[in-house]
Amino acid sequence: MKGADAEDRALSALLAQGHTLLARNYRIPGGEIDLITRLDGVVVFSEVRQRRSARYGSALESVTPRKLALMQRAALTYLFNVLGRDDLPCRLQVVSIEGTAASGVLSITLIE
């Protein structure tokens, strides 16, 4: 499954940067977050996108405003329901892979 391969590679990259995995594929009705990690006290919510070619746009461009809104809602739900508070330091990011999951260029883009 190609999505799982991209998520595995993204997780490996985050772990190599010092992240600790909290959850994978956290789902709520209408939304999902691929990876939830913690780095230096900050909860990091990551959407993983991979595109073999840029013919239909880049992996980063495939993240729509609607997806970001659903991701934000899922992040708030996770903070409140799992961690018991919604005021913890956190951030959203997109881990994009351009090319194959195994060898494509991996980039991390913070969402403001």
PDB file of C-alpha atoms in Angstrom:
ATOM      1  CA  MET A   1       0.000   0.000   0.000  1.00  0.00           C
ATOM      2  CA  LYS A   2       1.671   3.211  -1.201  1.00  0.00           C
ATOM      3  CA  GLY A   3       0.161   5.524   1.448  1.00  0.00           C
ATOM      4  CA  ALA A   4       1.516   3.350   4.235  1.00  0.00           C
ATOM      5  CA  ASP A   5       4.973   3.357   2.634  1.00  0.00           C
ATOM      6  CA  ALA A   6       4.987   7.169   2.534  1.00  0.00           C
ATOM      7  CA  GLU A   7       3.798   7.322   6.159  1.00  0.00           C
ATOM      8  CA  ASP A   8       6.523   4.871   7.211  1.00  0.00           C
ATOM      9  CA  ARG A   9       9.184   7.021   5.555  1.00  0.00           C
ATOM     10  CA  ALA A  10       7.766  10.230   7.041  1.00  0.00           C
ATOM     11  CA  LEU A  11       7.668   8.659  10.502  1.00  0.00           C
ATOM     12  CA  SER A  12      11.277   7.505  10.175  1.00  0.00           C
ATOM     13  CA  ALA A  13      12.333  11.041   9.233  1.00  0.00           C
ATOM     14  CA  LEU A  14      10.465  12.549  12.187  1.00  0.00           C
ATOM     15  CA  LEU A  15      11.874   9.989  14.624  1.00  0.00           C
ATOM     16  CA  ALA A  16      15.375  10.759  13.332  1.00  0.00           C
ATOM     17  CA  GLN A  17      14.744  14.432  14.205  1.00  0.00           C
ATOM     18  CA  GLY A  18      13.910  13.459  17.794  1.00  0.00           C
ATOM     19  CA  HIS A  19      10.113  13.174  17.635  1.00  0.00           C
ATOM     20  CA  THR A  20       8.271  10.625  19.797  1.00  0.00           C
ATOM     21  CA  LEU A  21       5.281   8.878  18.200  1.00  0.00           C
ATOM     22  CA  LEU A  22       1.995   9.435  20.048  1.00  0.00           C
ATOM     23  CA  ALA A  23      -0.503   8.096  17.490  1.00  0.00           C
ATOM     24  CA  ARG A  24      -0.817   6.994  13.902  1.00  0.00           C
ATOM     25  CA  ASN A  25      -3.905   7.387  11.709  1.00  0.00           C
ATOM     26  CA  TYR A  26      -5.987   9.087  14.392  1.00  0.00           C
ATOM     27  CA  ARG A  27      -9.562   9.214  13.115  1.00  0.00           C
ATOM     28  CA  ILE A  28     -12.666  11.147  14.014  1.00  0.00           C
ATOM     29  CA  PRO A  29     -15.860  11.317  11.943  1.00  0.00           C
ATOM     30  CA  GLY A  30     -14.949  13.307   8.844  1.00  0.00           C
ATOM     31  CA  GLY A  31     -11.227  13.621   9.544  1.00  0.00           C
ATOM     32  CA  GLU A  32      -7.920  11.881  10.083  1.00  0.00           C
ATOM     33  CA  ILE A  33      -4.390  12.801  11.067  1.00  0.00           C
ATOM     34  CA  ASP A  34      -1.667  10.565   9.678  1.00  0.00           C
ATOM     35  CA  LEU A  35       0.965  11.041  12.388  1.00  0.00           C
ATOM     36  CA  ILE A  36       0.887  12.627  15.827  1.00  0.00           C
ATOM     37  CA  THR A  37       4.251  13.104  17.482  1.00  0.00           C
ATOM     38  CA  ARG A  38       5.822  15.155  20.255  1.00  0.00           C
ATOM     39  CA  LEU A  39       9.007  17.177  19.923  1.00  0.00           C
ATOM     40  CA  ASP A  40      10.418  19.286  22.774  1.00  0.00           C
ATOM     41  CA  GLY A  41       7.028  19.501  24.484  1.00  0.00           C
ATOM     42  CA  VAL A  42       5.142  20.463  21.314  1.00  0.00           C
ATOM     43  CA  VAL A  43       2.465  18.124  19.931  1.00  0.00           C
ATOM     44  CA  VAL A  44       2.977  17.869  16.160  1.00  0.00           C
ATOM     45  CA  PHE A  45       0.133  16.853  13.832  1.00  0.00           C
ATOM     46  CA  SER A  46       1.412  15.703  10.432  1.00  0.00           C
ATOM     47  CA  GLU A  47      -0.408  15.114   7.172  1.00  0.00           C
ATOM     48  CA  VAL A  48       1.656  12.909   4.845  1.00  0.00           C
ATOM     49  CA  ARG A  49       1.303  13.386   1.080  1.00  0.00           C
ATOM     50  CA  GLN A  50       3.227  11.664  -1.691  1.00  0.00           C
ATOM     51  CA  ARG A  51       3.100  12.199  -5.449  1.00  0.00           C
ATOM     52  CA  ARG A  52       5.076  10.205  -7.983  1.00  0.00           C
ATOM     53  CA  SER A  53       4.890  13.049 -10.491  1.00  0.00           C
ATOM     54  CA  ALA A  54       3.904  16.703 -10.500  1.00  0.00           C
ATOM     55  CA  ARG A  55       1.594  16.232 -13.488  1.00  0.00           C
ATOM     56  CA  TYR A  56      -1.457  17.093 -11.360  1.00  0.00           C
ATOM     57  CA  GLY A  57       0.368  19.356  -8.894  1.00  0.00           C
ATOM     58  CA  SER A  58       2.820  18.778  -6.098  1.00  0.00           C
ATOM     59  CA  ALA A  59       2.177  16.688  -3.011  1.00  0.00           C
ATOM     60  CA  LEU A  60       1.964  19.869  -0.928  1.00  0.00           C
ATOM     61  CA  GLU A  61      -0.533  21.425  -3.349  1.00  0.00           C
ATOM     62  CA  SER A  62      -2.812  18.426  -2.871  1.00  0.00           C
ATOM     63  CA  VAL A  63      -3.589  19.556   0.701  1.00  0.00           C
ATOM     64  CA  THR A  64      -6.762  21.603   0.330  1.00  0.00           C
ATOM     65  CA  PRO A  65      -8.139  24.248   2.703  1.00  0.00           C
ATOM     66  CA  ARG A  66     -10.927  21.779   3.544  1.00  0.00           C
ATOM     67  CA  LYS A  67      -8.355  19.120   4.499  1.00  0.00           C
ATOM     68  CA  LEU A  68      -6.565  21.643   6.719  1.00  0.00           C
ATOM     69  CA  ALA A  69      -9.825  22.542   8.450  1.00  0.00           C
ATOM     70  CA  LEU A  70     -10.618  18.854   9.066  1.00  0.00           C
ATOM     71  CA  MET A  71      -7.084  18.302  10.312  1.00  0.00           C
ATOM     72  CA  GLN A  72      -7.394  21.219  12.737  1.00  0.00           C
ATOM     73  CA  ARG A  73     -10.688  19.845  14.068  1.00  0.00           C
ATOM     74  CA  ALA A  74      -9.172  16.380  14.510  1.00  0.00           C
ATOM     75  CA  ALA A  75      -6.137  17.910  16.267  1.00  0.00           C
ATOM     76  CA  LEU A  76      -8.335  19.781  18.753  1.00  0.00           C
ATOM     77  CA  THR A  77     -10.361  16.625  19.367  1.00  0.00           C
ATOM     78  CA  TYR A  78      -7.163  14.640  20.023  1.00  0.00           C
ATOM     79  CA  LEU A  79      -5.822  17.262  22.417  1.00  0.00           C
ATOM     80  CA  PHE A  80      -9.046  17.373  24.401  1.00  0.00           C
ATOM     81  CA  ASN A  81     -10.168  13.728  24.300  1.00  0.00           C
ATOM     82  CA  VAL A  82      -6.797  11.968  24.520  1.00  0.00           C
ATOM     83  CA  LEU A  83      -4.516  14.408  26.325  1.00  0.00           C
ATOM     84  CA  GLY A  84      -7.256  16.006  28.423  1.00  0.00           C
ATOM     85  CA  ARG A  85      -6.551  19.634  27.464  1.00  0.00           C
ATOM     86  CA  ASP A  86      -6.825  21.767  24.379  1.00  0.00           C
ATOM     87  CA  ASP A  87      -4.312  24.438  25.394  1.00  0.00           C
ATOM     88  CA  LEU A  88      -1.081  22.494  24.856  1.00  0.00           C
ATOM     89  CA  PRO A  89       1.572  23.855  22.494  1.00  0.00           C
ATOM     90  CA  CYS A  90       1.011  22.246  19.096  1.00  0.00           C
ATOM     91  CA  ARG A  91       1.514  22.716  15.380  1.00  0.00           C
ATOM     92  CA  LEU A  92       0.238  21.371  12.085  1.00  0.00           C
ATOM     93  CA  GLN A  93       2.579  20.373   9.295  1.00  0.00           C
ATOM     94  CA  VAL A  94       2.618  18.599   5.958  1.00  0.00           C
ATOM     95  CA  VAL A  95       5.274  16.010   5.206  1.00  0.00           C
ATOM     96  CA  SER A  96       5.439  15.814   1.428  1.00  0.00           C
ATOM     97  CA  ILE A  97       7.319  13.338  -0.720  1.00  0.00           C
ATOM     98  CA  GLU A  98       7.909  14.161  -4.379  1.00  0.00           C
ATOM     99  CA  GLY A  99       8.678  10.937  -6.252  1.00  0.00           C
ATOM    100  CA  THR A 100       8.542   7.403  -4.941  1.00  0.00           C
ATOM    101  CA  ALA A 101       7.832   6.825  -1.269  1.00  0.00           C
ATOM    102  CA  ALA A 102      11.202   5.131  -0.823  1.00  0.00           C
ATOM    103  CA  SER A 103      13.498   7.615  -2.570  1.00  0.00           C
ATOM    104  CA  GLY A 104      11.586  10.803  -3.411  1.00  0.00           C
ATOM    105  CA  VAL A 105      12.465  14.208  -2.000  1.00  0.00           C
ATOM    106  CA  LEU A 106      10.963  14.603   1.483  1.00  0.00           C
ATOM    107  CA  SER A 107      10.020  18.070   2.742  1.00  0.00           C
ATOM    108  CA  ILE A 108       8.332  19.316   5.898  1.00  0.00           C
ATOM    109  CA  THR A 109       6.145  22.421   5.648  1.00  0.00           C
ATOM    110  CA  LEU A 110       4.751  24.063   8.779  1.00  0.00           C
ATOM    111  CA  ILE A 111       1.177  25.291   8.482  1.00  0.00           C
ATOM    112  CA  GLU A 112       0.706  28.812   9.835  1.00  0.00           C
TER     113      GLU A 112
END
